[in-house]
Short mmCIF file of C-alpha atoms in Angstrom, two decimals:
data_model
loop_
_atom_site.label_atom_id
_atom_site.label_comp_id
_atom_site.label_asym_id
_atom_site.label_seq_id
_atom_site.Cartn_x
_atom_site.Cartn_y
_atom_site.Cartn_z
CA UNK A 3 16.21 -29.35 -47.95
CA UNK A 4 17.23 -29.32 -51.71
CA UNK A 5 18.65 -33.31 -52.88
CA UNK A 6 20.63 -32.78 -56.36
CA UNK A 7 19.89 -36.31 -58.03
CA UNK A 8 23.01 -36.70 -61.43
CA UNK A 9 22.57 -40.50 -61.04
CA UNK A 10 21.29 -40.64 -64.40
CA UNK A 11 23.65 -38.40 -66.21
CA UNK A 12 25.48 -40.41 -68.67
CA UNK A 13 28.69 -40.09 -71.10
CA UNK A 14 30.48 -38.44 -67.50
CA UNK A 15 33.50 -39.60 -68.78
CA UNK A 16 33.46 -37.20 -71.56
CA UNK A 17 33.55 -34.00 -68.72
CA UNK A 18 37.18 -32.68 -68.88
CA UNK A 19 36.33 -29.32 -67.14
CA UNK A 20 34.39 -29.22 -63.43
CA UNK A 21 35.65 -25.80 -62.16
CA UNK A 22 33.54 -24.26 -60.36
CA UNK A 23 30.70 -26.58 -61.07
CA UNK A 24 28.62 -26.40 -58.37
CA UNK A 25 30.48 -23.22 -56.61
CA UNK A 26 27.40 -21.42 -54.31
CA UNK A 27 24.90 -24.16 -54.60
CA UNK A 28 22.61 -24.83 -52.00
CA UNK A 29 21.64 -28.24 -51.90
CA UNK A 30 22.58 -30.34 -49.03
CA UNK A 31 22.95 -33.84 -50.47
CA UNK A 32 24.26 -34.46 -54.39
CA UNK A 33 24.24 -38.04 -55.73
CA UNK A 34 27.38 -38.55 -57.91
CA UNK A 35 26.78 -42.62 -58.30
CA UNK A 36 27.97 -44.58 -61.43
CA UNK A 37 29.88 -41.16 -62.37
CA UNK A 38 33.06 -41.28 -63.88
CA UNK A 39 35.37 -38.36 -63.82
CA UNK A 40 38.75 -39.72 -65.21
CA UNK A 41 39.25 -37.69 -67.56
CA UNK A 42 38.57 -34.39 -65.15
CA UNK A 43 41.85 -32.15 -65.44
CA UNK A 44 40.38 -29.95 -62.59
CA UNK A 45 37.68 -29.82 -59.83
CA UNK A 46 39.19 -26.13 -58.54
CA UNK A 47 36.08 -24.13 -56.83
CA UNK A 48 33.86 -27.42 -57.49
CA UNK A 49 31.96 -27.46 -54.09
CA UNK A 50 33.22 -24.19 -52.91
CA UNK A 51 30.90 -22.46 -50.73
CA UNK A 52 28.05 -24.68 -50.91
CA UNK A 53 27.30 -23.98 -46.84
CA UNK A 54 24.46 -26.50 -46.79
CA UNK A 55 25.82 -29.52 -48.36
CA UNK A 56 26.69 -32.59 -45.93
CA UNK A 57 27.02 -35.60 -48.04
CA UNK A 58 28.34 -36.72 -51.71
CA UNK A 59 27.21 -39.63 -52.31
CA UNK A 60 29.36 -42.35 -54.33
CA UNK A 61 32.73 -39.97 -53.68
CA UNK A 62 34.13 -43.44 -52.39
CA UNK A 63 33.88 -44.54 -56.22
CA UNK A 64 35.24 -41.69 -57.89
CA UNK A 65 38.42 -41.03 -59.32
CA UNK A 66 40.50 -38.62 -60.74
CA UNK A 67 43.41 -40.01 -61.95
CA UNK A 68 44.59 -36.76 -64.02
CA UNK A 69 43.12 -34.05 -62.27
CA UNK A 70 45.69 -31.32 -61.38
CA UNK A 71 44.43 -28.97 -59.05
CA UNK A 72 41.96 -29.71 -56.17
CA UNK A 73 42.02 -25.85 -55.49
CA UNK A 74 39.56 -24.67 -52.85
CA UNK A 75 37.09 -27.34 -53.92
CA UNK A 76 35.62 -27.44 -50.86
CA UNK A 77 36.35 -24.73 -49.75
CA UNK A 78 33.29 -23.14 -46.73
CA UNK A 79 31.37 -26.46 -47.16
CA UNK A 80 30.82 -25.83 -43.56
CA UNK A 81 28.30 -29.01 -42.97
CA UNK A 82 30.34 -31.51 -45.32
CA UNK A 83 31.94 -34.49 -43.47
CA UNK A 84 32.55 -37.41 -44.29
CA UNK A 85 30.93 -39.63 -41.67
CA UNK A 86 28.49 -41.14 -44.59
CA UNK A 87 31.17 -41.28 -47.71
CA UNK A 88 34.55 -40.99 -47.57
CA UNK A 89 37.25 -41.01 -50.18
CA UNK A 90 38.42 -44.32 -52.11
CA UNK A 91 41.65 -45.84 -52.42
CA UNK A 92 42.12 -45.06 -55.57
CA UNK A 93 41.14 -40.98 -56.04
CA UNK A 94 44.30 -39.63 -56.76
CA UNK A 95 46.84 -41.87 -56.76
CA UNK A 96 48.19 -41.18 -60.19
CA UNK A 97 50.52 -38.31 -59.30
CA UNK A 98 49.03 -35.29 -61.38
CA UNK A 99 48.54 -33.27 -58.66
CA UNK A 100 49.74 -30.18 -58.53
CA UNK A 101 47.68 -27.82 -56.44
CA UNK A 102 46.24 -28.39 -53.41
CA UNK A 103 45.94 -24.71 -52.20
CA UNK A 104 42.57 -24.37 -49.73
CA UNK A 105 41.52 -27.68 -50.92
CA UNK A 106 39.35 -28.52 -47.18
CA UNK A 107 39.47 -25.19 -45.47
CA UNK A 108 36.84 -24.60 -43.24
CA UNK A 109 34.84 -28.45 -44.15
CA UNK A 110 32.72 -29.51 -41.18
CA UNK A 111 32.95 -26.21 -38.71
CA UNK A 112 28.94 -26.17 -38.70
CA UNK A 113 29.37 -30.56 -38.62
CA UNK A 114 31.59 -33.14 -36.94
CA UNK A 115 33.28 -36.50 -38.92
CA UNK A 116 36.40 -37.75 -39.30
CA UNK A 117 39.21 -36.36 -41.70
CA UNK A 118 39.04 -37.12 -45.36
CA UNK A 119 40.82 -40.29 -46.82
CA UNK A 120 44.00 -39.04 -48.62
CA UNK A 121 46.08 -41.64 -47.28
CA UNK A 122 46.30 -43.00 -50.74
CA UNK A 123 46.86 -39.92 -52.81
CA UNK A 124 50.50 -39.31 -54.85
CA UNK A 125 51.24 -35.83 -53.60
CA UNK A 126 55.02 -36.01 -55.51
CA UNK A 127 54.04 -33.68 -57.75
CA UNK A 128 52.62 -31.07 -55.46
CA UNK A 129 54.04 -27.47 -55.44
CA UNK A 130 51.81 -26.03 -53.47
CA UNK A 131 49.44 -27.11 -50.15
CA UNK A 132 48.64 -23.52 -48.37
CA UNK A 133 46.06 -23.97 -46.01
CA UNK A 134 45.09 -27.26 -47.08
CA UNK A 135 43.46 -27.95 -44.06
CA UNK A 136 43.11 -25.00 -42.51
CA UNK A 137 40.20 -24.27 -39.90
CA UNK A 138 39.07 -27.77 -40.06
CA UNK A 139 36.92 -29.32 -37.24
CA UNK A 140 37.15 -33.21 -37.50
CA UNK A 141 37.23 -36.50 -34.97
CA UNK A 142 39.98 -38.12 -35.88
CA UNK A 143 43.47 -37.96 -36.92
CA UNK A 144 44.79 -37.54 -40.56
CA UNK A 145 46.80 -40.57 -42.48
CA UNK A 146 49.27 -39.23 -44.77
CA UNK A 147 50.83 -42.51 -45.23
CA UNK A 148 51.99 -42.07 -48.69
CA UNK A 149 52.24 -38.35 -48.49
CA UNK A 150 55.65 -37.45 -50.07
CA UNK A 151 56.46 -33.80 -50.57
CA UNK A 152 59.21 -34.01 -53.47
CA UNK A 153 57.39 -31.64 -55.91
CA UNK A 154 57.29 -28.54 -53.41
CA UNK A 155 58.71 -25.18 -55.53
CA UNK A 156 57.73 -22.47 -53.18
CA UNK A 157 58.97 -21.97 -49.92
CA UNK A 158 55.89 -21.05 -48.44
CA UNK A 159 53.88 -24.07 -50.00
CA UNK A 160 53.16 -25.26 -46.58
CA UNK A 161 51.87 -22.03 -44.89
CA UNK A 162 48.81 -22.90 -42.65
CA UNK A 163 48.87 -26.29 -43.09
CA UNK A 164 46.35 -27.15 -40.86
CA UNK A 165 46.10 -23.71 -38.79
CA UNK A 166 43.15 -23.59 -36.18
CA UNK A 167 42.00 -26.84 -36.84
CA UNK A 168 39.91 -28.73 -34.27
CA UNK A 169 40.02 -32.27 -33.41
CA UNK A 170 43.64 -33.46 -34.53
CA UNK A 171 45.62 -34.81 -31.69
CA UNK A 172 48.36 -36.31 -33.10
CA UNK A 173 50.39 -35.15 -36.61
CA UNK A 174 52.41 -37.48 -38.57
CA UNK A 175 54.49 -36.21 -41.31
CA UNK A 176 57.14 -38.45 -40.94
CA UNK A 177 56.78 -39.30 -44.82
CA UNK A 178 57.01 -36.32 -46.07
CA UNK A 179 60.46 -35.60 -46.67
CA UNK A 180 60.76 -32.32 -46.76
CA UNK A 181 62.72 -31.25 -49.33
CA UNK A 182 65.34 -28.24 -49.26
CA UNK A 183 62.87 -25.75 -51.25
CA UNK A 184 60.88 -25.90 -47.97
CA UNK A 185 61.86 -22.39 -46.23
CA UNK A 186 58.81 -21.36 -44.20
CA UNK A 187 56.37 -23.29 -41.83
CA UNK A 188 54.47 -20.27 -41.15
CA UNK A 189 51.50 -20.76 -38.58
CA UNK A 190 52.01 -24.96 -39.89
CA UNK A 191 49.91 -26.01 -37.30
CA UNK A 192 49.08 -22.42 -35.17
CA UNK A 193 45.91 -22.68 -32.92
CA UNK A 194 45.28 -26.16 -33.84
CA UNK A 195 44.49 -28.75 -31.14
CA UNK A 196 47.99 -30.51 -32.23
CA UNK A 197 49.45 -32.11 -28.95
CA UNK A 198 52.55 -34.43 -30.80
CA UNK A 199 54.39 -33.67 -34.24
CA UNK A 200 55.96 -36.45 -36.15
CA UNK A 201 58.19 -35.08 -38.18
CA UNK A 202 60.30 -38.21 -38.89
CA UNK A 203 64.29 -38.13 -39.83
CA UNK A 204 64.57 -36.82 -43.41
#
């Protein structure tokens, strides 16, 4: 077991750029506490494929108020869930956005805990969520309460939404609004264990 201890790191708030900061590691616990990464413009590959990691500690403090793309960051982090730290109110709920592509796919497969918190995040400006949560396996049902899709450019942004994902009983989009640019809902919710679809009246 490998315990990645940044507690004391200090000036975080100067970091603009995490890409691929931790992309392959192998550590199964890092300790993020008293960070600050408002200023980060991107966390794209951040976690991705770090198989062994299972908890972030302090993600319930962090936000990212101008980040733009959350891009496969954690992408295979096939032990992460989020039974010990979840995300805060507050992560993204600025509306930069903009990229979303892979962003969970495959979290928790090796694991079980309950969805991530993005009930609070400002998705307007969104263009593009393939496989967002794709091949999840989680205990409890997502809250997109504020989730509003206006931003959506492609056609096929929403391809694989949450395809083969485990856990999920119930699936309410009912905020999203789909707008007209939405042409496709290829495999939205194919092989998942999606019972009722709330798709609301816009």
């Amino acid at each position: 077991d490998f315990a990645l201890d940044l507690t004391q790191w200090t000036g975080t708030n100067n970091i603009t750029n995490m890409h691929g900061a931790f992309e392959d590691s192998d550590f199964d616990t890092i300790n993020l506490v008293s960070w600050d990464i408002s200023n980060v413009t991107t966390l794209e590959y951040t976690f991705k494929n770090c198989g062994s990691l299972q908890v972030i500690f302090g993600i319930e403090t962090l936000e990212a108020p101008v980040c733009t793309t959350l891009r496969e960051t954690f992408r295979n982090c096939v032990m992460l869930n989020f039974n010990n730290g979840n995300f805060g109110a507050n992560f993204s709920s600025a509306g930069s956005l903009t990229n979303l592509d892979y962003t969970f796919e495959n979290v928790g497969t090796a694991t079980l805990g309950p969805f991530p918190n993005v009930s609070n995040w400002d998705v307007s400006n969104v263009t593009s969520l393939n496989s967002v949560f794709e091949n999840m396996t989680v205990s409890s049902n997502p809250n997109f309460a504020s989730w509003i899709l206006s931003g959506i450019t492609a056609g096929t942004a929403l391809t694989d939404f949450i395809k083969s994902t485990s856990g999920i009983q119930t699936l309410d989009v009912s905020t999203f609004n789909f707008p007209n640019t939405v042409t496709s809902l290829d495999e939205f919710a194919a092989n998942s264990d999606v019972k009722t679809i709330d798709f609301g009246v816009g």
